[in-house]
Amino acid sequence: MKFLCLFYFSPDAFAGISPEEMRRFDDATIEHDHKLRASGHLLLASPLADVSTEEVIDRRRRPARLTETDGPYAETKEVVGGLVLVEARDMEEAKALFADDPIAAHCRIQIRALRDTDRHSQTGEGRPEFKLG
């Protein structure tokens, strides 16, 4: 099974960390990513650009009234700062993959299984296969 892991950070998650400490921390998280890759679990891992660079497309139908947002556009104080896509036997194994991840001390990790059984209602065709590059 494939699992999408979203890493949520508060705006002050790294407040007070020196640039040198941040470099060591980045190195530790990259080492963890390599460990996941070597064990055959990691499909993709990436931090995201700063939330100030995001654009939001919202085409949901709503009552015709003016709403304003001042950004960042997430509806929470936490923002998604990174994502990881892993392959695991089940949710328990997926959770265990992050038991020693150094980033876990600074964020909340949401893990959700990808649905791989969706089929087109008319043709029965599945979604395109996962492909990087």
mmCIF file of C-alpha atoms in Angstrom:
data_model
loop_
_atom_site.group_PDB
_atom_site.id
_atom_site.type_symbol
_atom_site.label_atom_id
_atom_site.label_comp_id
_atom_site.label_asym_id
_atom_site.label_seq_id
_atom_site.Cartn_x
_atom_site.Cartn_y
_atom_site.Cartn_z
ATOM 1 C CA MET A 1 0.000 0.000 0.000
ATOM 2 C CA LYS A 2 1.078 3.574 -0.611
ATOM 3 C CA PHE A 3 0.760 6.196 2.128
ATOM 4 C CA LEU A 4 0.975 9.966 1.844
ATOM 5 C CA CYS A 5 2.552 11.566 4.895
ATOM 6 C CA LEU A 6 2.042 15.296 5.375
ATOM 7 C CA PHE A 7 4.223 17.173 7.846
ATOM 8 C CA TYR A 8 2.454 20.066 9.617
ATOM 9 C CA PHE A 9 4.497 22.766 11.333
ATOM 10 C CA SER A 10 3.562 25.716 13.511
ATOM 11 C CA PRO A 11 5.086 29.008 12.339
ATOM 12 C CA ASP A 12 7.548 28.986 15.255
ATOM 13 C CA ALA A 13 8.536 25.299 15.006
ATOM 14 C CA PHE A 14 12.207 26.183 14.522
ATOM 15 C CA ALA A 15 12.364 29.430 16.482
ATOM 16 C CA GLY A 16 15.640 29.802 18.321
ATOM 17 C CA ILE A 17 17.504 27.197 16.258
ATOM 18 C CA SER A 18 20.816 28.494 14.967
ATOM 19 C CA PRO A 19 21.793 28.090 11.294
ATOM 20 C CA GLU A 20 24.379 25.462 12.288
ATOM 21 C CA GLU A 21 21.792 23.504 14.295
ATOM 22 C CA MET A 22 19.404 23.735 11.335
ATOM 23 C CA ARG A 23 22.067 22.310 8.992
ATOM 24 C CA ARG A 24 22.648 19.386 11.375
ATOM 25 C CA PHE A 25 18.914 18.863 11.638
ATOM 26 C CA ASP A 26 18.515 18.908 7.820
ATOM 27 C CA ASP A 27 21.347 16.380 7.523
ATOM 28 C CA ALA A 28 19.646 14.097 10.074
ATOM 29 C CA THR A 29 16.326 14.206 8.214
ATOM 30 C CA ILE A 30 18.060 13.480 4.908
ATOM 31 C CA GLU A 31 19.801 10.492 6.529
ATOM 32 C CA HIS A 32 16.392 9.254 7.675
ATOM 33 C CA ASP A 33 15.056 9.592 4.110
ATOM 34 C CA HIS A 34 17.997 7.535 2.827
ATOM 35 C CA LYS A 35 17.281 4.887 5.472
ATOM 36 C CA LEU A 36 13.672 4.664 4.255
ATOM 37 C CA ARG A 37 14.878 4.409 0.637
ATOM 38 C CA ALA A 38 17.405 1.678 1.493
ATOM 39 C CA SER A 39 14.675 -0.340 3.222
ATOM 40 C CA GLY A 40 12.493 -0.118 0.101
ATOM 41 C CA HIS A 41 9.797 2.082 1.649
ATOM 42 C CA LEU A 42 10.506 5.589 0.351
ATOM 43 C CA LEU A 43 8.980 6.655 -2.963
ATOM 44 C CA LEU A 44 9.264 10.447 -2.567
ATOM 45 C CA ALA A 45 10.338 12.918 0.107
ATOM 46 C CA SER A 46 10.462 16.683 -0.200
ATOM 47 C CA PRO A 47 10.191 19.795 1.917
ATOM 48 C CA LEU A 48 7.868 22.435 0.499
ATOM 49 C CA ALA A 49 8.701 26.032 -0.390
ATOM 50 C CA ASP A 50 7.722 28.709 2.108
ATOM 51 C CA VAL A 51 3.978 29.119 2.578
ATOM 52 C CA SER A 52 4.239 32.707 1.359
ATOM 53 C CA THR A 53 4.839 31.324 -2.159
ATOM 54 C CA GLU A 54 1.666 29.232 -2.307
ATOM 55 C CA GLU A 55 -1.273 29.845 -4.590
ATOM 56 C CA VAL A 56 -4.719 28.474 -3.831
ATOM 57 C CA ILE A 57 -7.351 27.457 -6.345
ATOM 58 C CA ASP A 58 -10.773 27.146 -4.760
ATOM 59 C CA ARG A 59 -13.611 26.416 -7.163
ATOM 60 C CA ARG A 60 -16.037 25.040 -4.589
ATOM 61 C CA ARG A 61 -19.532 26.356 -5.048
ATOM 62 C CA ARG A 62 -20.501 28.627 -2.196
ATOM 63 C CA PRO A 63 -23.256 31.091 -1.462
ATOM 64 C CA ALA A 64 -22.709 34.319 -3.411
ATOM 65 C CA ARG A 65 -21.025 36.394 -0.731
ATOM 66 C CA LEU A 66 -17.695 38.095 -0.458
ATOM 67 C CA THR A 67 -15.020 36.367 1.570
ATOM 68 C CA GLU A 68 -11.522 37.671 2.171
ATOM 69 C CA THR A 69 -8.365 35.898 3.224
ATOM 70 C CA ASP A 70 -5.112 37.528 4.183
ATOM 71 C CA GLY A 71 -2.832 34.496 3.713
ATOM 72 C CA PRO A 72 -1.273 32.200 4.398
ATOM 73 C CA TYR A 73 -4.343 30.514 3.042
ATOM 74 C CA ALA A 74 -4.380 27.394 5.179
ATOM 75 C CA GLU A 75 -7.341 27.404 7.544
ATOM 76 C CA THR A 76 -5.126 26.535 10.471
ATOM 77 C CA LYS A 77 -2.108 28.013 12.223
ATOM 78 C CA GLU A 78 -0.110 24.980 11.154
ATOM 79 C CA VAL A 79 1.085 24.694 7.580
ATOM 80 C CA VAL A 80 2.184 21.732 5.496
ATOM 81 C CA GLY A 81 5.956 21.957 5.330
ATOM 82 C CA GLY A 82 6.802 18.686 3.652
ATOM 83 C CA LEU A 83 5.517 15.455 2.246
ATOM 84 C CA VAL A 84 6.672 11.886 2.025
ATOM 85 C CA LEU A 85 5.193 9.076 -0.043
ATOM 86 C CA VAL A 86 5.977 5.609 1.288
ATOM 87 C CA GLU A 87 5.132 2.019 0.508
ATOM 88 C CA ALA A 88 4.174 -0.068 3.552
ATOM 89 C CA ARG A 89 2.329 -3.283 4.326
ATOM 90 C CA ASP A 90 -0.330 -1.462 6.395
ATOM 91 C CA MET A 91 -0.933 1.635 8.548
ATOM 92 C CA GLU A 92 0.959 0.181 11.511
ATOM 93 C CA GLU A 93 4.087 -0.314 9.414
ATOM 94 C CA ALA A 94 3.686 3.156 7.879
ATOM 95 C CA LYS A 95 3.532 4.743 11.352
ATOM 96 C CA ALA A 96 6.530 2.740 12.537
ATOM 97 C CA LEU A 97 8.638 4.157 9.690
ATOM 98 C CA PHE A 98 8.612 7.542 11.451
ATOM 99 C CA ALA A 99 9.270 6.342 15.011
ATOM 100 C CA ASP A 100 12.879 7.557 14.825
ATOM 101 C CA ASP A 101 12.430 10.426 12.346
ATOM 102 C CA PRO A 102 14.110 13.513 13.827
ATOM 103 C CA ILE A 103 11.497 15.825 12.269
ATOM 104 C CA ALA A 104 8.737 14.242 14.355
ATOM 105 C CA ALA A 105 9.867 16.228 17.401
ATOM 106 C CA HIS A 106 8.970 19.468 15.584
ATOM 107 C CA CYS A 107 5.760 18.700 13.737
ATOM 108 C CA ARG A 108 2.585 16.702 13.422
ATOM 109 C CA ILE A 109 2.636 13.941 10.803
ATOM 110 C CA GLN A 110 -0.620 12.987 9.088
ATOM 111 C CA ILE A 111 -0.511 9.582 7.389
ATOM 112 C CA ARG A 112 -3.222 8.538 4.946
ATOM 113 C CA ALA A 113 -3.471 5.578 2.630
ATOM 114 C CA LEU A 114 -3.846 6.280 -1.067
ATOM 115 C CA ARG A 115 -6.919 4.724 -2.622
ATOM 116 C CA ASP A 116 -5.825 2.438 -5.396
ATOM 117 C CA THR A 117 -9.138 0.870 -6.280
ATOM 118 C CA ASP A 118 -10.896 3.863 -7.864
ATOM 119 C CA ARG A 119 -12.275 3.051 -11.290
ATOM 120 C CA HIS A 120 -13.947 5.244 -13.869
ATOM 121 C CA SER A 121 -17.681 4.719 -13.464
ATOM 122 C CA GLN A 122 -18.328 4.354 -17.197
ATOM 123 C CA THR A 123 -15.235 2.646 -18.597
ATOM 124 C CA GLY A 124 -13.884 0.828 -15.558
ATOM 125 C CA GLU A 125 -10.467 2.355 -16.282
ATOM 126 C CA GLY A 126 -8.230 3.040 -13.293
ATOM 127 C CA ARG A 127 -6.233 6.170 -12.558
ATOM 128 C CA PRO A 128 -2.815 6.566 -14.209
ATOM 129 C CA GLU A 129 -0.003 4.664 -12.468
ATOM 130 C CA PHE A 130 2.313 6.547 -10.116
ATOM 131 C CA LYS A 131 5.330 7.791 -12.036
ATOM 132 C CA LEU A 132 8.257 10.026 -11.122
ATOM 133 C CA GLY A 133 10.431 11.672 -13.743
#
